[in-house]
Amino acid sequence: GMNFVRGNRLLMTMAIAVGVWQMCHHAALVVQILFATRVLGLSERGVGLSYVALGLGTIAASVVGHRVARRIGPGPALVAGFAICGAGWLMLAAMPANAFGVAGFALMLFMFGIGAVFLFINFLALRQAVTPAPLLGRMTSTMRWLILLPAGPGALIGGWLGEHIGLRAALVFAGATAILLAVVAW
């Protein structure tokens, strides 16, 4: 699997790009509940209700994702997923600690749902399109561990930033890095 992935420029490029996105995602993930509860003052119920927006974003992206990919192409749709997630994390970092911030938390989750669906539908389709059937399993397992390797360092970076600089700093890191990734990937 590794030899095949290493020999395919598209697969290696996508492994690096989606790996960087995973780093961003986990940097934000480790602080977003703390941000919601400590900064925005959300209760457990409020956090749970906010996650409904994640489901709605996922459904919305699933309904229109194929049309977006057909219109702009699967590569640009994948890159749009990076940008949408990054914009959501940056937006949340800038939200005030009031009702607007609570709405911003739900909106960030909605945006994450959209961005993640745009990203992963196209990521899976592109990697399967360039892989012969007998290598699909080996390519899939190789790509899974390649893209998840940066998740651990991302979580550590987000946790360190959250603890030493502030929860907003971790969200800014995740958002700004994801936006930069989108620009470079474009």
XYZ file of N, CA and C in Angstrom:
558
model
N 0.802 -1.186 0.000
C 0.000 0.000 0.000
C 0.852 1.261 0.000
N 1.891 1.275 0.848
C 2.739 2.474 0.944
C 3.479 2.727 -0.358
N 3.963 1.672 -0.994
C 4.668 1.853 -2.270
C 3.752 2.445 -3.323
N 2.496 1.977 -3.373
C 1.551 2.508 -4.349
C 1.246 3.976 -4.055
N 0.965 4.291 -2.800
C 0.638 5.672 -2.430
C 1.825 6.587 -2.702
N 3.014 6.162 -2.311
C 4.219 6.967 -2.510
C 4.469 7.227 -3.998
N 4.112 6.281 -4.851
C 4.336 6.423 -6.288
C 3.267 7.208 -7.019
N 2.226 7.639 -6.326
C 1.137 8.372 -6.959
C 1.122 9.802 -6.411
N 1.433 10.750 -7.270
C 1.557 12.149 -6.838
C 0.253 12.688 -6.236
N -0.883 12.350 -6.826
C -2.169 12.828 -6.301
C -2.418 12.285 -4.895
N -2.180 10.999 -4.691
C -2.409 10.407 -3.376
C -1.473 11.012 -2.324
N -0.218 11.211 -2.667
C 0.716 11.807 -1.698
C 0.325 13.246 -1.371
N -0.060 13.996 -2.392
C -0.479 15.383 -2.169
C -1.708 15.424 -1.277
N -2.670 14.550 -1.551
C -3.884 14.535 -0.728
C -3.588 14.050 0.683
N -2.682 13.089 0.843
C -2.335 12.613 2.184
C -1.726 13.747 3.012
N -0.862 14.528 2.397
C -0.249 15.651 3.112
C -1.304 16.703 3.449
N -2.110 17.075 2.461
C -3.099 18.135 2.676
C -4.148 17.728 3.713
N -4.689 16.540 3.591
C -5.716 16.107 4.540
C -5.081 15.842 5.910
N -3.818 15.436 5.931
C -3.113 15.299 7.200
C -2.977 16.637 7.915
N -2.641 17.682 7.177
C -2.561 19.018 7.778
C -3.941 19.437 8.284
N -4.983 19.154 7.510
C -6.344 19.473 7.966
C -6.674 18.716 9.251
N -6.268 17.449 9.342
C -6.517 16.673 10.565
C -5.808 17.318 11.760
N -4.603 17.834 11.540
C -3.899 18.532 12.605
C -4.725 19.730 13.068
N -5.243 20.504 12.126
C -6.074 21.666 12.458
C -7.342 21.228 13.190
N -7.999 20.223 12.663
C -9.247 19.733 13.249
C -9.043 19.322 14.700
N -7.992 18.588 14.971
C -7.767 18.124 16.345
C -7.287 19.241 17.265
N -6.599 20.240 16.723
C -6.219 21.410 17.530
C -7.476 22.159 17.981
N -8.463 22.257 17.105
C -9.730 22.916 17.462
C -10.591 22.015 18.332
N -10.604 20.745 18.013
C -11.475 19.797 18.713
C -11.189 19.736 20.210
N -9.906 19.793 20.576
C -9.562 19.649 21.999
C -9.976 20.850 22.834
N -10.276 21.985 22.195
C -10.654 23.164 22.970
C -12.092 23.625 22.750
N -12.776 23.127 21.729
C -14.076 23.719 21.408
C -15.130 23.487 22.490
N -15.140 22.350 23.158
C -16.100 22.132 24.243
C -15.732 23.016 25.437
N -14.431 23.129 25.722
C -13.998 24.018 26.802
C -14.389 25.459 26.488
N -14.218 25.863 25.249
C -14.602 27.215 24.844
C -16.105 27.414 25.037
N -16.888 26.432 24.625
C -18.344 26.541 24.741
C -18.787 26.632 26.197
N -18.169 25.841 27.067
C -18.608 25.816 28.465
C -17.970 26.917 29.310
N -16.672 27.127 29.152
C -15.973 28.090 30.007
C -16.111 29.531 29.543
N -16.025 29.746 28.233
C -16.081 31.112 27.714
C -17.517 31.533 27.432
N -18.267 30.658 26.752
C -19.639 31.014 26.374
C -20.660 30.666 27.445
N -20.261 29.853 28.419
C -21.163 29.505 29.512
C -22.273 28.528 29.154
N -22.068 27.756 28.100
C -23.091 26.783 27.706
C -23.173 25.635 28.710
N -24.386 25.186 28.970
C -24.595 23.999 29.799
C -24.387 22.758 28.933
N -24.433 21.599 29.563
C -24.329 20.348 28.805
C -25.437 20.284 27.768
N -26.627 20.688 28.160
C -27.773 20.680 27.236
C -27.525 21.642 26.074
N -27.008 22.812 26.389
C -26.727 23.796 25.346
C -25.690 23.309 24.354
N -24.664 22.648 24.869
C -23.649 22.079 23.977
C -24.292 21.018 23.086
N -25.082 20.141 23.704
C -25.744 19.087 22.931
C -26.667 19.646 21.866
N -27.445 20.666 22.227
C -28.341 21.280 21.243
C -27.557 21.949 20.118
N -26.404 22.524 20.446
C -25.570 23.150 19.414
C -25.091 22.130 18.395
N -24.877 20.908 18.857
C -24.396 19.867 17.945
C -25.447 19.452 16.917
N -26.685 19.840 17.120
C -27.702 19.618 16.091
C -27.283 20.341 14.808
N -26.654 21.502 14.969
C -26.186 22.257 13.810
C -25.157 21.474 13.000
N -24.327 20.686 13.675
C -23.366 19.831 12.967
C -24.100 18.859 12.056
N -25.134 18.222 12.596
C -25.932 17.302 11.783
C -26.599 17.993 10.615
N -27.129 19.191 10.853
C -27.778 19.941 9.777
C -26.779 20.326 8.686
N -25.573 20.712 9.084
C -24.537 21.032 8.100
C -24.143 19.816 7.281
N -24.052 18.682 7.949
C -23.716 17.441 7.254
C -24.794 17.075 6.249
N -26.043 17.192 6.656
C -27.158 16.879 5.754
C -27.179 17.853 4.582
N -27.036 19.147 4.878
C -27.047 20.151 3.812
C -25.944 19.880 2.790
N -24.747 19.596 3.265
C -23.631 19.329 2.352
C -23.851 18.035 1.574
N -24.476 17.058 2.200
C -24.755 15.798 1.508
C -25.770 15.999 0.387
N -26.689 16.908 0.587
C -27.712 17.181 -0.427
C -27.118 17.905 -1.631
N -26.216 18.864 -1.388
C -25.692 19.675 -2.494
C -24.266 19.325 -2.893
N -23.596 18.471 -2.129
C -22.184 18.177 -2.376
C -21.877 17.683 -3.770
N -22.696 16.775 -4.268
C -22.417 16.237 -5.614
C -22.572 17.320 -6.679
N -23.518 18.245 -6.490
C -23.696 19.333 -7.458
C -22.518 20.303 -7.398
N -22.046 20.572 -6.203
C -20.888 21.464 -6.048
C -19.666 20.832 -6.714
N -19.419 19.555 -6.443
C -18.263 18.875 -7.034
C -18.378 18.791 -8.554
N -19.577 18.584 -9.049
C -19.773 18.517 -10.504
C -19.542 19.898 -11.131
N -19.967 20.941 -10.425
C -19.861 22.300 -10.974
C -18.425 22.826 -10.932
N -17.739 22.669 -9.788
C -16.385 23.247 -9.662
C -15.278 22.211 -9.732
N -15.638 20.929 -9.652
C -14.656 19.850 -9.690
C -14.390 19.307 -8.299
N -13.997 18.037 -8.209
C -13.779 17.433 -6.896
C -12.591 18.030 -6.142
N -11.540 18.406 -6.828
C -10.387 19.008 -6.152
C -10.744 20.346 -5.515
N -11.319 21.267 -6.295
C -11.741 22.534 -5.697
C -12.800 22.369 -4.600
N -13.685 21.398 -4.727
C -14.680 21.167 -3.676
C -13.996 20.692 -2.390
N -12.989 19.844 -2.532
C -12.207 19.397 -1.370
C -11.518 20.591 -0.709
N -10.904 21.441 -1.502
C -10.220 22.626 -0.978
C -11.226 23.573 -0.317
N -12.419 23.682 -0.880
C -13.467 24.503 -0.259
C -13.788 23.966 1.126
N -13.749 22.650 1.297
C -13.971 22.056 2.612
C -12.941 22.521 3.629
N -11.669 22.601 3.224
C -10.625 23.125 4.113
C -10.978 24.557 4.542
N -11.336 25.373 3.547
C -11.597 26.791 3.799
C -12.834 26.998 4.672
N -13.887 26.236 4.435
C -15.118 26.384 5.216
C -14.859 26.029 6.677
N -14.147 24.935 6.914
C -13.815 24.565 8.299
C -12.948 25.635 8.948
N -11.925 26.091 8.239
C -11.035 27.112 8.783
C -11.769 28.404 9.098
N -12.665 28.811 8.213
C -13.444 30.033 8.454
C -14.320 29.871 9.702
N -14.875 28.691 9.900
C -15.694 28.445 11.084
C -14.892 28.549 12.371
N -13.693 27.975 12.385
C -12.849 28.037 13.581
C -12.409 29.472 13.873
N -12.042 30.216 12.817
C -11.650 31.610 13.008
C -12.817 32.457 13.499
N -13.993 32.218 12.920
C -15.173 32.965 13.319
C -15.488 32.729 14.792
N -15.420 31.476 15.234
C -15.694 31.175 16.634
C -14.684 31.870 17.552
N -13.433 31.893 17.154
C -12.405 32.539 17.976
C -12.686 34.025 18.191
N -13.378 34.644 17.240
C -13.661 36.077 17.322
C -14.993 36.391 18.003
N -15.757 35.376 18.348
C -17.093 35.595 18.908
C -17.036 36.114 20.348
N -17.952 37.025 20.684
C -18.021 37.512 22.064
C -18.659 36.462 22.976
N -18.456 36.624 24.266
C -19.001 35.686 25.256
C -20.427 36.090 25.616
N -21.330 35.977 24.642
C -22.745 36.301 24.865
C -23.592 35.450 23.917
N -24.823 35.838 23.688
C -25.719 35.057 22.831
C -25.175 34.934 21.402
N -24.486 35.984 20.934
C -23.883 35.899 19.604
C -22.810 34.805 19.569
N -22.061 34.684 20.642
C -21.050 33.637 20.735
C -21.659 32.254 20.731
N -22.789 32.104 21.423
C -23.485 30.806 21.427
C -23.950 30.472 20.012
N -24.539 31.462 19.327
C -24.950 31.246 17.933
C -23.737 30.942 17.064
N -22.605 31.610 17.361
C -21.376 31.361 16.617
C -20.856 29.950 16.810
N -21.014 29.416 18.026
C -20.598 28.035 18.285
C -21.414 27.073 17.421
N -22.727 27.284 17.384
C -23.584 26.436 16.547
C -23.243 26.628 15.069
N -22.986 27.855 14.652
C -22.632 28.115 13.257
C -21.306 27.459 12.899
N -20.330 27.501 13.816
C -19.050 26.827 13.564
C -19.275 25.340 13.338
N -20.127 24.725 14.157
C -20.412 23.295 13.994
C -21.110 23.031 12.662
N -22.031 23.900 12.277
C -22.711 23.785 10.986
C -21.689 23.862 9.852
N -20.795 24.845 9.930
C -19.758 25.001 8.911
C -18.827 23.806 8.874
N -18.478 23.282 10.051
C -17.634 22.095 10.089
C -18.331 20.928 9.388
N -19.627 20.760 9.633
C -20.371 19.684 8.972
C -20.309 19.814 7.464
N -20.501 21.011 6.958
C -20.432 21.251 5.509
C -19.018 21.000 4.997
N -18.047 21.624 5.645
C -16.665 21.509 5.177
C -16.147 20.086 5.198
N -16.439 19.353 6.264
C -15.958 17.973 6.369
C -16.579 17.080 5.299
N -17.853 17.283 4.997
C -18.489 16.480 3.947
C -17.888 16.820 2.590
N -17.737 18.105 2.274
C -17.110 18.485 1.005
C -15.718 17.881 0.894
N -14.970 17.930 1.975
C -13.621 17.409 1.985
C -13.612 15.897 1.769
N -14.328 15.164 2.613
C -14.172 13.714 2.608
C -14.880 13.014 1.452
N -16.005 13.503 0.984
C -16.639 12.886 -0.182
C -15.677 12.926 -1.367
N -15.066 14.073 -1.577
C -14.172 14.232 -2.718
C -12.827 13.556 -2.502
N -12.339 13.567 -1.275
C -11.099 12.865 -0.941
C -11.240 11.371 -1.240
N -12.326 10.780 -0.791
C -12.548 9.352 -1.024
C -12.736 9.052 -2.503
N -13.513 9.878 -3.188
C -13.765 9.648 -4.612
C -12.482 9.754 -5.430
N -11.685 10.773 -5.169
C -10.450 10.962 -5.930
C -9.461 9.828 -5.699
N -9.297 9.425 -4.466
C -8.320 8.364 -4.212
C -8.784 7.028 -4.770
N -10.080 6.761 -4.764
C -10.578 5.522 -5.362
C -10.485 5.551 -6.880
N -10.643 6.734 -7.474
C -10.593 6.854 -8.935
C -9.213 6.531 -9.497
N -8.157 6.749 -8.728
C -6.802 6.524 -9.241
C -6.189 5.214 -8.757
N -6.984 4.398 -8.078
C -6.458 3.157 -7.500
C -7.090 1.944 -8.157
N -6.272 1.019 -8.664
C -6.826 -0.224 -9.204
C -7.534 -1.022 -8.098
N -8.589 -1.721 -8.479
C -9.412 -2.457 -7.501
C -8.596 -3.367 -6.573
N -7.614 -4.123 -7.070
C -6.880 -5.011 -6.157
C -6.082 -4.271 -5.067
N -5.831 -2.972 -5.258
C -5.043 -2.207 -4.288
C -5.897 -1.312 -3.384
N -7.225 -1.318 -3.561
C -8.074 -0.400 -2.797
C -7.920 -0.557 -1.283
N -7.916 -1.767 -0.783
C -7.796 -1.983 0.662
C -6.470 -1.508 1.208
N -5.386 -1.850 0.509
C -4.058 -1.430 0.980
C -3.880 0.081 0.890
N -4.389 0.680 -0.196
C -4.315 2.134 -0.333
C -5.125 2.799 0.770
N -6.323 2.294 1.043
C -7.187 2.891 2.057
C -6.538 2.839 3.435
N -5.999 1.705 3.809
C -5.369 1.613 5.139
C -4.134 2.501 5.216
N -3.373 2.583 4.147
C -2.191 3.448 4.137
C -2.600 4.908 4.253
N -3.601 5.309 3.478
C -4.045 6.700 3.529
C -4.622 7.046 4.901
N -5.334 6.116 5.517
C -5.924 6.380 6.837
C -4.834 6.712 7.854
N -3.793 5.885 7.924
C -2.791 6.183 8.944
C -1.958 7.393 8.565
N -1.741 7.637 7.269
C -0.985 8.826 6.881
C -1.714 10.112 7.272
N -3.030 10.149 7.034
C -3.750 11.387 7.339
C -4.011 11.558 8.832
N -3.995 10.464 9.586
C -4.259 10.582 11.021
C -2.993 10.779 11.861
N -1.820 10.564 11.284
C -0.569 10.807 12.024
C -0.499 12.232 12.593
N -0.876 13.255 11.829
C -0.789 14.622 12.370
C -1.867 14.968 13.404
N -2.846 14.097 13.613
C -3.911 14.394 14.573
C -3.359 14.525 15.995
N -2.473 13.640 16.383
C -1.884 13.693 17.726
C -1.129 14.986 17.982
N -0.174 15.336 17.103
C 0.497 16.628 17.295
C -0.471 17.810 17.267
N -1.503 17.731 16.421
C -2.491 18.805 16.382
C -3.210 18.964 17.706
N -3.608 17.838 18.304
C -4.278 17.888 19.608
C -3.338 18.444 20.672
N -2.076 18.055 20.625
C -1.101 18.578 21.589
C -0.886 20.080 21.410
N -0.787 20.527 20.167
C -0.623 21.967 19.894
C -1.842 22.733 20.399
N -3.038 22.246 20.053
C -4.259 22.915 20.498
C -4.363 22.955 22.008
N -4.042 21.848 22.662
C -4.082 21.803 24.117
C -3.068 22.736 24.752
N -1.854 22.759 24.196
C -0.825 23.642 24.744
C -1.228 25.101 24.569
N -1.687 25.457 23.359
C -2.120 26.837 23.123
C -3.274 27.215 24.048
N -4.245 26.305 24.183
C -5.389 26.571 25.041
C -4.994 26.791 26.485
N -4.049 26.015 26.956
C -3.621 26.115 28.355
C -2.717 27.313 28.618
N -1.798 27.594 27.684
C -0.786 28.616 27.946
C -1.108 29.993 27.369
N -1.861 30.039 26.304
C -2.163 31.340 25.686
C -3.659 31.656 25.797
N -4.480 30.651 25.599
C -5.924 30.842 25.691
C -6.645 29.974 24.684
N -7.888 29.672 24.988
C -8.681 28.808 24.112
C -8.866 29.418 22.731
N -8.998 30.724 22.680
C -9.149 31.393 21.381
C -7.900 31.200 20.514
N -6.737 31.163 21.139
C -5.485 30.999 20.382
C -5.458 29.666 19.642
N -5.964 28.621 20.285
C -5.997 27.319 19.622
C -6.943 27.347 18.429
N -8.078 28.032 18.579
C -9.030 28.149 17.464
C -8.443 28.995 16.336
N -7.722 30.050 16.688
C -7.070 30.876 15.659
C -6.011 30.060 14.929
N -5.219 29.297 15.671
C -4.211 28.443 15.033
C -4.874 27.487 14.045
N -5.922 26.796 14.490
C -6.607 25.824 13.633
C -7.199 26.504 12.406
N -7.892 27.616 12.627
C -8.545 28.303 11.516
C -7.565 28.908 10.532
N -6.562 29.605 11.037
C -5.592 30.250 10.157
C -4.792 29.213 9.372
N -4.424 28.128 10.024
C -3.664 27.067 9.330
C -4.530 26.404 8.264
N -5.817 26.183 8.548
C -6.702 25.583 7.549
C -6.927 26.516 6.368
N -7.048 27.813 6.621
C -7.185 28.778 5.522
C -5.905 28.823 4.684
N -4.755 28.830 5.356
C -3.477 28.791 4.643
C -3.376 27.507 3.816
N -3.800 26.385 4.390
C -3.812 25.120 3.654
C -4.661 25.243 2.396
N -5.838 25.845 2.519
C -6.716 26.003 1.360
C -6.050 26.845 0.271
N -5.370 27.907 0.680
C -4.690 28.780 -0.293
C -3.573 28.016 -0.987
N -2.765 27.303 -0.219
C -1.650 26.546 -0.800
C -2.183 25.404 -1.675
N -3.212 24.714 -1.215
C -3.779 23.602 -1.983
C -4.415 24.086 -3.280
N -4.979 25.290 -3.249
C -5.611 25.829 -4.454
C -4.585 25.958 -5.563
